[in-house]
Amino acid sequence: MSTPFDRLGPDLVTTDPDLVASYARDESALGVGSGLVGGAGPVAVVSPRSTADVAATLAIAHEHRVPVVVRGAGSGLSGAATAPDGSVVLSTRRLARVLEIDRGERLAVVQPGVVTGDLRTAVAEVGLFYPPDPGSVAFSTIGGNVATNAGGMCCVKYGVTGDFVLGLEVVLADGTITRTGRRTAKGVAGYDLTALLVGSEGTLGVITEITLRLLPAPGPARTLVATFPGLAAAGAAVAAVATAGLPLSMLEVMDRTTLDAVDRLTRMGLGEGGTPAAMLLAQCDDPAAALVLERMAVLCEAAGAVDVVSADDAAEGEALLEARRQALPALEQLGDWILDDVCVPRGRVVELLEGVERIAAAESLTIGVFGHAGDGNMHPTIVHDAADPASVAAAARAFDAITALALDLGGTITGEHGVGRLKRDWLARELDPGAMALSRALKDAVDPRGILNPGCVLPA
Amino acid sequence: MSTPFDRLGPDLVTTDPDLVASYARDESALGVGSGLVGGAGPVAVVSPRSTADVAATLAIAHEHRVPVVVRGAGSGLSGAATAPDGSVVLSTRRLARVLEIDRGERLAVVQPGVVTGDLRTAVAEVGLFYPPDPGSVAFSTIGGNVATNAGGMCCVKYGVTGDFVLGLEVVLADGTITRTGRRTAKGVAGYDLTALLVGSEGTLGVITEITLRLLPAPGPARTLVATFPGLAAAGAAVAAVATAGLPLSMLEVMDRTTLDAVDRLTRMGLGEGGTPAAMLLAQCDDPAAALVLERMAVLCEAAGAVDVVSADDAAEGEALLEARRQALPALEQLGDWILDDVCVPRGRVVELLEGVERIAAAESLTIGVFGHAGDGNMHPTIVHDAADPASVAAAARAFDAITALALDLGGTITGEHGVGRLKRDWLARELDPGAMALSRALKDAVDPRGILNPGCVLPA
């Protein structure tokens, strides 16, 4: 089939149906009964080698009004890289170079296709630190992380991806190449176009270069793990830690369902003497880490912890963290899964966990919850049978109930995965009409022909 | 004179010419030969008591196409609150309540007219910390700080105002009241409208409520002061500190001109044995502060410091900092002044200082430089005689030369004061045509009638 993109040449463009099909969807659960996928899909994949190639691709798309979906690793969980019928997929796989690391200015300039874990390794080799560590860090790309404003376990201390983006090179809808932001530590010249583009999920422009702020390498982290007989006790410990202002660099939680799944997968013995209702995992990379974690142990015990274990060295700390790292892999063993991503005020995490237990019971589903207790960002993971329409329907009801609960608790529908197509219809339940109209006005101003990832974030 | 705002009632509106005139300008040097002020000025001042009052004001302004200039303390230095002819000034002075401080969630909700120093005090009373500390902290308002994305001495460790803004209540150009952002620690639902509004200097909406992220109170800060015989030595020390990754919470610099002025004002004896070419002032509020400053002392001595003094306690630290706090007051004693606000890459601060020396010599002007060495944000302060046209012309040439130099060094025209009207024509020299067009498209989409602070940031 011929497409207007053929003039970019066969090195950049493929229309091979099998290859194009393999670029059609991300890791979101959109296929699960949503009706949002299953059509003809994209018509071509373009894999540019340069910013000029991206500009040429967008100029053609603009001229012919072809939807453009940018794709990094395709590991997104919200359907932002699930491509509509008739679209072109723009892959960043060949834009994958670390262009510069400057130790004195503590910044890196990278192309969007660099795998985030590789970037972290590259800057660590010169004594610097790029904190954001989404669960997908080993395979997701920095471009995708910027497009979704990804988070991770570091956020309780270090913030999210957007907090490290100083500037961007971007190709606008009509193919115009522009730069936003700066290389300096501070700067307020004009509107914060960089912040507007971060988290815009490919709907406002195509990011072709990213200037990232880096930090000095932190000290070695110390680790503490505490288990609790009930959710309320774990919640009390989290509240006490927050109110005491302990400078933790990580504060994660797993519920009993998740712990059971991890124990089944790993045989770590988490369930000896009965699986605890919740486990907290904390790290501190502060010079006073030992003292900080001693204070945390006292607070956990006062809140009713069954068991508190501190790691004496990094290797033991890593071993303790392994349970957390296995949370999603372990839940994946139980069946098909939808990973949710709500965020509630820190003080209401327990109410969310209790609510999810009720929702799981009402729908007779297994829903494990793990997540970032320190900032209230939870990942309820709904296990179901995608081949059974009744199970799929129950999972969809549970997903909606959890998202609604998060809003009722004063939270947000997405803490770090993005709106994508999965939660597009939820956005208008979180934002008021003024903010929705403002968002739409911005989108229409920046992309008047509506070619940039239409149907993602906002309705097409 | 009657205006369409009269229907808001005399409690909210004044058209008394003397009072209106007193609200016509901010603290910028726009009057200095710029031709930008001196016209008829604004026609009325509205002082709303509520968000509903703000909405009513904007609805009238929208209907009648009257320009609206929001004003906090009027202490801005870039002319963002210098009101054009025929405009209405919207004062936030009655919107000055701290609505909520939540210790567990570590956030505050405030109205825009709260003085930033008062906010810092209020949160400190419950053991929390709002870091941003612009030089105007004792009198500027949080609304103005948000509108300009203000900085201060804390930024080298803690970041700028925008890094602490979680959400906003905003009145849009047509009077629509909306909310952006969130109360949770994380959240990526839709475009980052909050970040777009932060730093937009009243050109995209009127901020009526701000939700601020707070931190636990830091430990006591330790202070170090080092003096250097030449700018290159001071620059080498800054570079060594940056490369070593020392976690400083402050790193300020003053040049010889500034030190001379401070010494003349305070008789502190800074010039004994000849005024040094530069002084660095550093703080660390880390648990390992003593060790950090010991390492800094070694690095300063290796770079050629004449003298390195560490404070043993907080009182002595405050005494050492007094010289820095007196920098602007001291330079103000020398004559009329224009305070510039450029930011360059950390490693190029010395080149900027040397360049300013050359520019001062060429124009036979006194130009003192002080600023935030840790993030490259410098405040060259041009002393001149506003009554002497030749001196004013020389000051204007020096201002332009300094701003151009900052851009040549890879920097920005404004690090923390904003573009306002003072640097509006400079914005197109920093941004490329694509970013300028994108900025204009956003402005036109959000404020189609162009009533929100027209002529600020972008041309009217």
Coordinates of C-alpha atoms in Angstrom, one line a residue, chain A residues 76-393:
Chain A
G76 CA 3.2 2.7 28.4
L77 CA 0.3 1.5 30.4
S78 CA -2.4 4.1 29.4
G79 CA -2.7 3.6 25.6
A80 CA -0.9 6.8 24.7
A81 CA 1.0 4.8 22.1
T82 CA -1.9 2.7 20.9
A83 CA -2.2 3.9 17.3
P84 CA -5.6 4.8 15.8
D85 CA -6.7 3.6 12.4
G86 CA -5.0 5.3 9.5
S87 CA -2.2 6.8 11.6
V88 CA 1.5 6.8 11.2
V89 CA 3.7 5.6 14.1
L90 CA 6.8 7.6 14.6
S91 CA 9.4 5.4 16.4
T92 CA 12.2 7.0 18.3
R93 CA 14.3 3.8 18.3
R94 CA 17.0 5.3 16.1
L95 CA 17.1 8.6 18.1
A96 CA 18.9 7.0 20.9
R97 CA 22.2 8.8 21.6
V98 CA 23.4 10.4 24.8
L99 CA 24.7 13.6 23.2
E100 CA 26.4 15.3 26.1
I101 CA 27.1 14.9 29.8
D102 CA 28.5 18.0 31.5
R103 CA 29.8 17.4 35.0
G104 CA 30.3 21.1 35.9
E105 CA 26.9 22.2 34.8
R106 CA 25.4 18.9 36.0
L107 CA 23.3 18.3 32.9
A108 CA 22.9 15.7 30.1
V109 CA 21.5 16.2 26.6
V110 CA 19.9 13.1 25.2
Q111 CA 17.8 11.9 22.3
P112 CA 14.3 10.6 23.3
G113 CA 15.0 6.9 22.4
V114 CA 17.7 6.4 25.1
V115 CA 16.6 3.8 27.6
T116 CA 16.3 5.4 31.0
G117 CA 18.3 2.8 32.8
D118 CA 21.1 3.3 30.3
L119 CA 21.0 7.0 30.9
R120 CA 21.2 6.5 34.6
T121 CA 24.2 4.2 34.2
A122 CA 26.0 6.6 31.8
V123 CA 25.7 9.5 34.2
A124 CA 26.6 7.4 37.2
E125 CA 29.9 6.5 35.5
V126 CA 30.9 10.2 35.9
G127 CA 29.6 10.5 39.4
L128 CA 26.2 12.0 38.7
F129 CA 22.7 10.9 39.4
Y130 CA 19.5 11.0 37.3
P131 CA 16.9 10.1 40.0
P132 CA 13.6 9.1 38.2
D133 CA 13.3 5.4 38.3
P134 CA 9.9 4.2 36.9
G135 CA 9.2 0.5 37.3
S136 CA 10.0 0.2 33.6
V137 CA 13.4 1.9 33.9
A138 CA 15.2 -1.1 32.4
F139 CA 13.3 -0.9 29.1
S140 CA 11.3 2.4 28.8
T141 CA 12.8 5.4 27.1
I142 CA 13.5 8.8 28.4
G143 CA 11.3 10.3 25.7
G144 CA 8.4 8.2 26.9
N145 CA 9.2 9.1 30.5
V146 CA 9.1 12.8 29.6
A147 CA 5.9 12.5 27.5
T148 CA 4.1 10.9 30.5
N149 CA 6.0 12.7 33.2
A150 CA 6.9 9.3 34.7
G151 CA 7.7 8.8 38.4
G152 CA 9.0 5.8 40.3
M153 CA 10.2 5.0 43.8
C154 CA 12.5 8.0 44.0
C155 CA 9.7 10.6 43.9
V156 CA 9.1 10.9 47.6
K157 CA 12.5 12.6 47.9
Y158 CA 13.5 13.6 44.3
G159 CA 10.3 14.3 42.4
V160 CA 9.2 13.2 39.0
T161 CA 10.7 13.3 35.5
G162 CA 9.5 16.8 34.8
D163 CA 11.5 18.1 37.8
F164 CA 14.6 17.2 35.9
V165 CA 13.8 18.5 32.4
L166 CA 15.5 21.9 31.8
G167 CA 14.8 22.2 28.1
L168 CA 13.6 20.4 25.0
E169 CA 14.0 20.4 21.2
V170 CA 10.5 19.8 19.8
V171 CA 9.0 19.4 16.4
L172 CA 5.6 21.1 16.2
A173 CA 2.6 19.8 14.3
D174 CA 3.5 21.6 11.1
G175 CA 7.1 20.4 11.1
T176 CA 8.6 23.5 12.7
I177 CA 11.6 22.7 14.8
T178 CA 11.9 24.8 18.0
R179 CA 13.7 24.8 21.4
T180 CA 12.1 25.4 24.8
G181 CA 13.7 26.0 28.2
R182 CA 17.4 26.5 28.8
R183 CA 20.7 25.0 29.9
T184 CA 21.0 27.3 33.0
A185 CA 19.9 26.3 36.5
K186 CA 17.2 28.9 36.6
G187 CA 15.3 30.9 33.9
V188 CA 11.9 32.5 33.5
A189 CA 12.0 34.0 30.0
G190 CA 8.5 33.6 28.7
Y191 CA 5.9 30.9 29.2
D192 CA 7.1 27.6 30.6
L193 CA 6.7 25.7 27.3
T194 CA 8.9 22.9 28.6
A195 CA 6.5 22.2 31.4
L196 CA 3.5 22.3 29.1
L197 CA 5.1 19.7 26.8
V198 CA 6.2 17.4 29.6
G199 CA 3.4 15.0 30.3
S200 CA 1.5 16.0 27.1
E201 CA 1.7 12.4 25.8
G202 CA 2.6 13.3 22.2
T203 CA -0.4 15.5 21.7
L204 CA 1.4 18.9 21.5
G205 CA 4.7 18.2 19.7
V206 CA 7.3 15.5 19.1
I207 CA 10.3 15.7 21.5
T208 CA 13.6 15.2 19.7
E209 CA 16.1 16.2 22.3
I210 CA 16.0 16.6 26.1
T211 CA 18.3 18.6 28.4
L212 CA 18.2 17.0 31.8
R213 CA 19.3 18.4 35.2
L214 CA 21.4 15.9 37.1
L215 CA 22.4 15.7 40.8
P216 CA 25.6 14.7 42.5
A217 CA 25.6 11.0 43.3
P218 CA 23.8 10.3 46.6
G219 CA 25.4 8.5 49.5
P220 CA 24.7 4.8 50.0
A221 CA 21.1 4.1 50.9
R222 CA 20.1 2.2 54.0
T223 CA 17.0 0.0 53.9
L224 CA 14.3 -0.8 56.4
V225 CA 11.4 -3.2 56.1
A226 CA 8.4 -3.4 58.5
T227 CA 5.4 -5.6 58.5
F228 CA 2.0 -4.8 60.0
P229 CA -0.9 -6.9 61.2
G230 CA -3.5 -4.5 59.7
L231 CA -3.8 -1.8 57.2
A232 CA -4.6 0.8 59.8
A233 CA -1.4 0.1 61.7
A234 CA 0.6 0.5 58.4
G235 CA -1.3 3.7 57.7
A236 CA -0.5 5.1 61.2
A237 CA 3.2 4.4 60.6
V238 CA 3.1 6.2 57.2
A239 CA 1.4 9.2 58.9
A240 CA 3.8 9.3 61.7
V241 CA 6.8 9.2 59.4
A242 CA 5.3 12.0 57.3
T243 CA 4.5 14.2 60.3
A244 CA 8.0 13.6 61.7
G245 CA 9.4 14.8 58.4
L246 CA 11.8 11.9 58.1
P247 CA 13.9 12.5 54.9
L248 CA 13.3 9.1 53.2
S249 CA 14.4 8.5 49.6
M250 CA 11.9 5.7 49.3
L251 CA 8.7 4.6 51.1
E252 CA 6.8 1.8 49.4
V253 CA 3.9 -0.4 50.5
M254 CA 2.6 -3.8 49.5
D255 CA -0.7 -5.3 50.6
R256 CA -1.4 -8.9 51.7
T257 CA -2.6 -10.0 48.2
T258 CA 0.6 -8.8 46.7
L259 CA 2.8 -10.3 49.4
D260 CA 1.0 -13.7 48.9
A261 CA 1.7 -13.5 45.2
V262 CA 5.3 -12.5 45.7
D263 CA 5.8 -15.4 48.2
R264 CA 4.3 -17.8 45.8
L265 CA 6.6 -16.7 43.1
T266 CA 9.8 -16.3 45.1
R267 CA 9.4 -18.6 48.1
M268 CA 10.9 -15.8 50.2
G269 CA 9.0 -16.9 53.2
L270 CA 7.1 -13.6 53.6
G271 CA 4.1 -15.5 54.9
E272 CA 5.7 -17.4 57.8
G273 CA 3.4 -17.2 60.7
G274 CA 0.7 -15.8 58.4
T275 CA 1.1 -13.2 55.7
P276 CA 1.1 -9.7 57.2
A277 CA -1.6 -7.3 56.1
A278 CA 0.9 -4.8 54.8
M279 CA 4.7 -4.3 54.4
L280 CA 6.4 -1.0 54.3
L281 CA 9.9 -0.7 52.6
A282 CA 11.9 2.4 53.2
Q283 CA 15.2 3.8 52.2
C284 CA 17.2 6.8 53.2
D285 CA 20.3 8.0 51.4
D286 CA 21.0 11.0 53.7
P287 CA 24.3 11.3 55.6
A288 CA 22.2 10.7 58.8
A289 CA 20.5 7.6 57.3
A290 CA 21.2 5.3 60.2
L291 CA 19.6 7.7 62.6
V292 CA 16.7 8.4 60.3
L293 CA 15.9 4.7 60.0
E294 CA 16.3 4.1 63.7
R295 CA 13.6 6.8 64.3
M296 CA 11.5 5.2 61.6
A297 CA 11.8 1.8 63.4
V298 CA 10.6 3.3 66.6
L299 CA 7.6 4.9 64.8
C300 CA 6.7 1.6 63.1
E301 CA 6.8 -0.3 66.4
A302 CA 4.7 2.4 68.1
A303 CA 2.2 2.0 65.3
G304 CA 2.0 -1.8 65.9
A305 CA 4.5 -3.3 63.5
V306 CA 4.9 -7.1 63.8
D307 CA 8.5 -7.1 62.6
V308 CA 11.0 -4.4 61.7
V309 CA 14.2 -5.4 59.9
S310 CA 17.1 -3.0 58.9
A311 CA 19.7 -4.0 56.4
D312 CA 23.3 -3.7 57.5
D313 CA 24.7 -3.3 54.0
A314 CA 23.7 -2.5 50.5
A315 CA 23.5 -6.2 49.5
E316 CA 21.1 -7.0 52.3
G317 CA 19.1 -3.9 51.4
E318 CA 18.8 -5.0 47.8
A319 CA 17.6 -8.5 49.1
L320 CA 14.9 -6.8 51.2
L321 CA 13.9 -4.7 48.2
E322 CA 13.6 -7.7 45.9
A323 CA 10.1 -8.5 47.3
R324 CA 8.9 -5.0 46.1
R325 CA 10.6 -5.5 42.7
Q326 CA 8.7 -8.8 42.2
A327 CA 5.3 -7.3 43.0
L328 CA 4.1 -6.8 39.5
P329 CA 5.8 -10.0 38.1
A330 CA 4.2 -12.0 40.9
L331 CA 0.7 -10.6 40.3
E332 CA 1.1 -11.2 36.5
Q333 CA 1.5 -14.9 37.3
L334 CA -2.1 -15.0 38.6
G335 CA -3.8 -14.2 35.3
D336 CA -4.4 -11.3 33.0
W337 CA -4.0 -7.9 34.7
I338 CA -4.9 -4.3 34.6
L339 CA -2.5 -2.0 36.5
D340 CA -4.2 1.1 37.8
D341 CA -2.3 4.2 38.8
V342 CA -4.3 6.4 41.2
C343 CA -2.8 8.9 43.7
V344 CA -4.4 10.1 46.9
P345 CA -3.3 12.4 49.7
R346 CA -0.7 10.5 51.8
G347 CA -3.0 10.5 54.8
R348 CA -5.7 8.6 52.8
V349 CA -3.7 5.7 51.5
V350 CA -5.3 3.3 54.0
E351 CA -8.8 4.3 53.0
L352 CA -7.9 3.5 49.4
L353 CA -6.4 0.1 50.4
E354 CA -9.5 -0.7 52.4
G355 CA -11.8 0.4 49.6
V356 CA -9.9 -1.7 47.1
E357 CA -10.4 -4.7 49.4
R358 CA -14.2 -4.1 49.4
I359 CA -14.2 -3.7 45.6
A360 CA -12.3 -6.9 45.2
A361 CA -14.7 -8.8 47.4
A362 CA -17.8 -7.3 45.7
E363 CA -16.5 -8.4 42.3
S364 CA -14.9 -11.7 43.5
L365 CA -11.6 -10.5 41.9
T366 CA -8.1 -10.7 43.1
I367 CA -6.7 -7.1 43.3
G368 CA -3.2 -6.7 44.7
V369 CA -2.1 -3.2 45.7
F370 CA 1.4 -2.0 45.9
G371 CA 2.9 1.5 45.4
H372 CA 4.5 4.6 46.6
A373 CA 3.2 5.1 50.1
G374 CA 5.3 8.2 50.6
D375 CA 3.4 10.1 48.0
G376 CA 0.1 8.3 47.9
N377 CA 0.6 6.9 44.4
M378 CA -0.9 3.4 44.4
H379 CA -1.0 0.7 41.7
P380 CA -4.1 -1.6 42.4
T381 CA -3.6 -4.5 40.0
I382 CA -6.8 -6.2 38.9
V383 CA -6.3 -9.9 38.1
H384 CA -8.9 -11.3 35.8
D385 CA -9.5 -13.7 32.9
A386 CA -9.4 -11.9 29.6
A387 CA -11.0 -14.9 27.9
D388 CA -14.1 -14.7 30.1
P389 CA -16.4 -11.8 29.3
A390 CA -17.9 -11.9 32.8
S391 CA -14.5 -11.6 34.4
V392 CA -13.5 -8.8 32.0
A393 CA -16.7 -6.9 32.8

